[in-house]
Tab-separated table of C-alpha atoms in Angstrom:
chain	number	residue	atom	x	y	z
A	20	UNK	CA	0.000	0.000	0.000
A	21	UNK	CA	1.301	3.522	-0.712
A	22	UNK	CA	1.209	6.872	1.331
A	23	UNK	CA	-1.404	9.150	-0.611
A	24	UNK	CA	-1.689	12.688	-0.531
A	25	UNK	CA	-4.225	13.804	2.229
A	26	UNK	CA	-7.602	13.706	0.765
A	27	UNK	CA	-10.839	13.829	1.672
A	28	UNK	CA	-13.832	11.696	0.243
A	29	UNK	CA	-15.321	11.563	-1.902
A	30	UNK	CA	-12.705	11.132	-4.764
A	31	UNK	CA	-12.342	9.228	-7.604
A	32	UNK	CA	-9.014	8.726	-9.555
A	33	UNK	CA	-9.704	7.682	-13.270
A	34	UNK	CA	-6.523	6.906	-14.898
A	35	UNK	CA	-2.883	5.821	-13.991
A	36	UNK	CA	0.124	6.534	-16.230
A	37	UNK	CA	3.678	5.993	-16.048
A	38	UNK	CA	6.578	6.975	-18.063
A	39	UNK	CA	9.000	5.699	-15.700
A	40	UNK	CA	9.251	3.752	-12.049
A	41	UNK	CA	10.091	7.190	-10.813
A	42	UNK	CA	7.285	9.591	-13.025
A	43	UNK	CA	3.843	7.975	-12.756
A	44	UNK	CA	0.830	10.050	-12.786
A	45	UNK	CA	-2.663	9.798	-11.678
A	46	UNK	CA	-5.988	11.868	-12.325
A	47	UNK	CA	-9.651	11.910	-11.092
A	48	UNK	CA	-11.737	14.213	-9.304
A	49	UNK	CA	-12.668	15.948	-5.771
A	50	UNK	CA	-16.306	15.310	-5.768
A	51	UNK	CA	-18.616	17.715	-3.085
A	52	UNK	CA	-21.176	15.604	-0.642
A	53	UNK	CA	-23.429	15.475	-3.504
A	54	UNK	CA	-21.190	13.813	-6.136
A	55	UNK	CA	-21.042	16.669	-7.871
A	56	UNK	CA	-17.463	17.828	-9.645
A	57	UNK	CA	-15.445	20.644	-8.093
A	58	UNK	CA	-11.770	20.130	-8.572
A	59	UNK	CA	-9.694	18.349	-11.012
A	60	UNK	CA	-7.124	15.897	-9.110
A	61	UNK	CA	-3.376	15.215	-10.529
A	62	UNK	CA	-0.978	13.387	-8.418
A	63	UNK	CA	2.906	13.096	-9.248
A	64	UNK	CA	5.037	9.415	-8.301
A	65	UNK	CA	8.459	10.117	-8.523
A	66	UNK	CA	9.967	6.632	-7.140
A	67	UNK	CA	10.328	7.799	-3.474
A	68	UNK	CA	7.195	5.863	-1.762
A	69	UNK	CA	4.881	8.065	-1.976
A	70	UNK	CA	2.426	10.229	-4.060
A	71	UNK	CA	2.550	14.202	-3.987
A	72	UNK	CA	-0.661	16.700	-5.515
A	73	UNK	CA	-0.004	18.767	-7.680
A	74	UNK	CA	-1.605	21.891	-6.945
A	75	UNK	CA	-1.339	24.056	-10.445
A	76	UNK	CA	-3.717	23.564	-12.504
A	77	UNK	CA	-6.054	25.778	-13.109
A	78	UNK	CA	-8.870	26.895	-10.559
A	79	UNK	CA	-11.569	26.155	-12.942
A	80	UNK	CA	-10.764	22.437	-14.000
A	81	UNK	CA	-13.464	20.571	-12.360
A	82	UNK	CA	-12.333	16.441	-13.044
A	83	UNK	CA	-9.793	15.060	-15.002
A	84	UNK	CA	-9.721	11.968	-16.806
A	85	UNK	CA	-7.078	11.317	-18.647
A	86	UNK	CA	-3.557	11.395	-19.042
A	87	UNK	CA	-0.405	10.967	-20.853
A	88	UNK	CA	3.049	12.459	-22.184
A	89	UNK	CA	6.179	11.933	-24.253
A	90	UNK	CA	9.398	13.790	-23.768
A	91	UNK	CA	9.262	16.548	-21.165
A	92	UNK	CA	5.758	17.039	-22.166
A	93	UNK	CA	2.933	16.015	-19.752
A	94	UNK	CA	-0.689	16.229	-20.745
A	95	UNK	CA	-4.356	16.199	-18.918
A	96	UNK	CA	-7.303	15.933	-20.104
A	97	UNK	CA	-10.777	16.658	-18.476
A	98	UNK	CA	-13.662	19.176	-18.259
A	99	UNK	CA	-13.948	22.994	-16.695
A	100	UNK	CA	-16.966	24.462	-15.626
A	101	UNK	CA	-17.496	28.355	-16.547
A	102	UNK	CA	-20.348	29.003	-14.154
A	103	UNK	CA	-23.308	27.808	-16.898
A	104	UNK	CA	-21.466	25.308	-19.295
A	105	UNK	CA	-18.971	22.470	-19.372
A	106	UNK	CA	-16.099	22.747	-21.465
A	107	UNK	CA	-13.410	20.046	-22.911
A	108	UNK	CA	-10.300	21.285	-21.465
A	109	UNK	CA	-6.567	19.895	-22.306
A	110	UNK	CA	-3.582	21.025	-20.164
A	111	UNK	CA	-0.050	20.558	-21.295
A	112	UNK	CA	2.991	21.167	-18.959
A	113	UNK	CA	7.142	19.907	-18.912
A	114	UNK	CA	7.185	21.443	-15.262
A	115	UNK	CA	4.204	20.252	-13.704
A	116	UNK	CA	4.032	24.213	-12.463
A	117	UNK	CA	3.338	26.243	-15.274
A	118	UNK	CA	-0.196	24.893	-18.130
A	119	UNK	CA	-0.583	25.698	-21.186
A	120	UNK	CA	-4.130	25.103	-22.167
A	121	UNK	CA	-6.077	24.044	-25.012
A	122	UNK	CA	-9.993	24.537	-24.589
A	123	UNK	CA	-11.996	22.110	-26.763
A	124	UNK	CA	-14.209	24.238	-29.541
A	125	UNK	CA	-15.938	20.820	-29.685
A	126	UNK	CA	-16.545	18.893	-27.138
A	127	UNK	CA	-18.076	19.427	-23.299
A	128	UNK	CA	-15.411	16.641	-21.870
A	129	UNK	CA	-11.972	15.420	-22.730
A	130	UNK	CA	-11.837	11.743	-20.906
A	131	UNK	CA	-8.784	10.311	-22.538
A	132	UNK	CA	-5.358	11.514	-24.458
A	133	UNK	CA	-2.749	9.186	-25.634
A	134	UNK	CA	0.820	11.620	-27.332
A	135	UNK	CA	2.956	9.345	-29.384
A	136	UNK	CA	5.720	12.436	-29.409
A	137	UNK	CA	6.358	15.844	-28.002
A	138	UNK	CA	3.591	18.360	-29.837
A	139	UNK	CA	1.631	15.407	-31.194
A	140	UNK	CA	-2.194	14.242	-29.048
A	141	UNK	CA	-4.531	11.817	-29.992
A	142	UNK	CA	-7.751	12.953	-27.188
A	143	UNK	CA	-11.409	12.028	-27.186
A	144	UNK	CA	-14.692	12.757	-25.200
A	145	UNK	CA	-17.862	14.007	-26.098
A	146	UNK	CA	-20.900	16.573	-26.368
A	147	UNK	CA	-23.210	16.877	-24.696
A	148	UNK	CA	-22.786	15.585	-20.946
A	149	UNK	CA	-24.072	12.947	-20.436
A	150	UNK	CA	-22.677	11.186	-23.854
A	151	UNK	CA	-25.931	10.364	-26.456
A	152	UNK	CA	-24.910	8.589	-29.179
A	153	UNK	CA	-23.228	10.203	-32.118
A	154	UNK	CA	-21.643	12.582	-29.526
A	155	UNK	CA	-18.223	10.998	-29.721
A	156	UNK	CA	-15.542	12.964	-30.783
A	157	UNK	CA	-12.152	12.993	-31.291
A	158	UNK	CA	-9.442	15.608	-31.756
A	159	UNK	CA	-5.758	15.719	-33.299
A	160	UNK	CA	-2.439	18.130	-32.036
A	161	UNK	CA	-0.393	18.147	-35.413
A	162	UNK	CA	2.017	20.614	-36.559
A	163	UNK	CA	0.427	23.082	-33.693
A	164	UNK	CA	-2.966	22.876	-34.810
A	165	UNK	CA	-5.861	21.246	-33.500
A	166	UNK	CA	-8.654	19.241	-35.656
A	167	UNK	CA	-11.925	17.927	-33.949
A	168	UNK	CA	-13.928	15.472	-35.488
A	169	UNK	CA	-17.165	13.099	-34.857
A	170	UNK	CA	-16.684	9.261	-35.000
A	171	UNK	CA	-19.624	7.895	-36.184
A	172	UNK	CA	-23.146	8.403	-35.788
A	173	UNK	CA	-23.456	5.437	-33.087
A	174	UNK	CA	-20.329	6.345	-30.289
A	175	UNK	CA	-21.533	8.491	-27.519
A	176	UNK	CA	-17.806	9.269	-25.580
A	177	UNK	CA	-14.088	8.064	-26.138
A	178	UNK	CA	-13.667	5.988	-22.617
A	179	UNK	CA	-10.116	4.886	-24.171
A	180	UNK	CA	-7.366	5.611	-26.275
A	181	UNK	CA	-4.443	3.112	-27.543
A	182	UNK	CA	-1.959	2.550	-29.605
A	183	UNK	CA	-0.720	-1.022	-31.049
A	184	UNK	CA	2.646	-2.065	-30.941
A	185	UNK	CA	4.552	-1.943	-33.444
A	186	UNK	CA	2.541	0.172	-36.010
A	187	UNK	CA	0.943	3.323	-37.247
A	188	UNK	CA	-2.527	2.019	-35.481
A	189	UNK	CA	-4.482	3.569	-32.680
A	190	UNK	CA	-7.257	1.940	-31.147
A	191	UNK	CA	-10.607	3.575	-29.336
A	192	UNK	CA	-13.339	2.058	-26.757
A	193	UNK	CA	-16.572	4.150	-27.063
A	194	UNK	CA	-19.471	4.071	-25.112
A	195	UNK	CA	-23.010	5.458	-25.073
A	196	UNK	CA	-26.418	5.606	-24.334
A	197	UNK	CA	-28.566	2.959	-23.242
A	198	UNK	CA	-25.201	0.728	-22.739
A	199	UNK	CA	-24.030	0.879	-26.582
A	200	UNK	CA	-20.409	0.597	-26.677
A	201	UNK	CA	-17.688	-0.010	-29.640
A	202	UNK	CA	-14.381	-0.413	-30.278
A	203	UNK	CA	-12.671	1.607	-33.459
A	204	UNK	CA	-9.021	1.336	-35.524
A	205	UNK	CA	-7.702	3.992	-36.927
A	206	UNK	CA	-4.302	5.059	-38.450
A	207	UNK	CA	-1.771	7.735	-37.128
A	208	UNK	CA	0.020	9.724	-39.925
């Protein structure tokens, strides 16, 4: 068992990622006493024993849900709230101190991001909240410029993203409405 940061229930951590034994990352969310989202939760490994918050990010990230990095470059994924709306948020940082962000024009919730190299993401979630189907999207970092895009009219959210070993191919798990869920192969360029 390893020492945590001091927390408080309820919490939920959604993903685990390491680049190393000693850089590990996980994120999730500080939930109030009604379940409801308030903070976005990362916590840093670095080999020692224990876990350490980082406390950075910014004020209005409600949950996080995925994340990932190559290189220097350490990117999370989730949702901010701007007092009437939810909004796909990604976070990139090679400090862990200072974000750069990258607000979805797309999608309500980022859930997942996968980056094969420094400056290139692979991230998915949807629109609306909760995910209905067709509301699956996905969205591309290449040569500094972001593309969104839906996946098909039967996906409702990207709950994971992939790649295969050994190739060019990424893979997704969907999910949606009414229990729907799907698995999709695609090609990185």
């Amino acid at each position: 068992q390893m020492t945590l940061p001091p927390h408080s229930p309820p919490l939920t951590i959604r993903q685990i990622r390491g680049k190393s034994a000693t850089e590990v990352y996980a994120v999730g969310t500080k939930m109030d006493s009604g379940k409801n989202p308030v903070q976005g939760v990362l916590w840093h490994y670095d080999g020692n024993g224990s876990w350490k918050e980082i406390t950075t990010l910014p004020a209005d990230v409600d949950q996080l849900g995925g994340v990932h990095g190559a290189g220097s470059e350490v990117w999370v994924v989730g949702t901010s709230w701007d007092g009437s709306k939810y909004h796909g948020v990604r976070l990139v940082s090679t400090d862990l101190t200072v974000w750069t962000r990258h607000n979805s024009t797309v999608a309500e919730e980022d859930n997942e991001v996968w980056s094969p190299w420094p400056g290139a993401v692979l991230a998915g979630g949807a629109i609306p909240k909760p995910p209905i189907n067709s509301a699956a999207r996905v969205s591309t970092l290449s040569l500094g410029s972001w593309t969104e895009a839906p996946i098909d009219g039967i996906a409702g959210s990207v709950s994971g993203i992939w790649p295969q070993p050994g190739s060019n191919q990424v893979w997704l798990s969907t999910y949606g409405e009414s229990g729907f869920a799907g698995v999709y192969k695609g090609a990185c360029q």
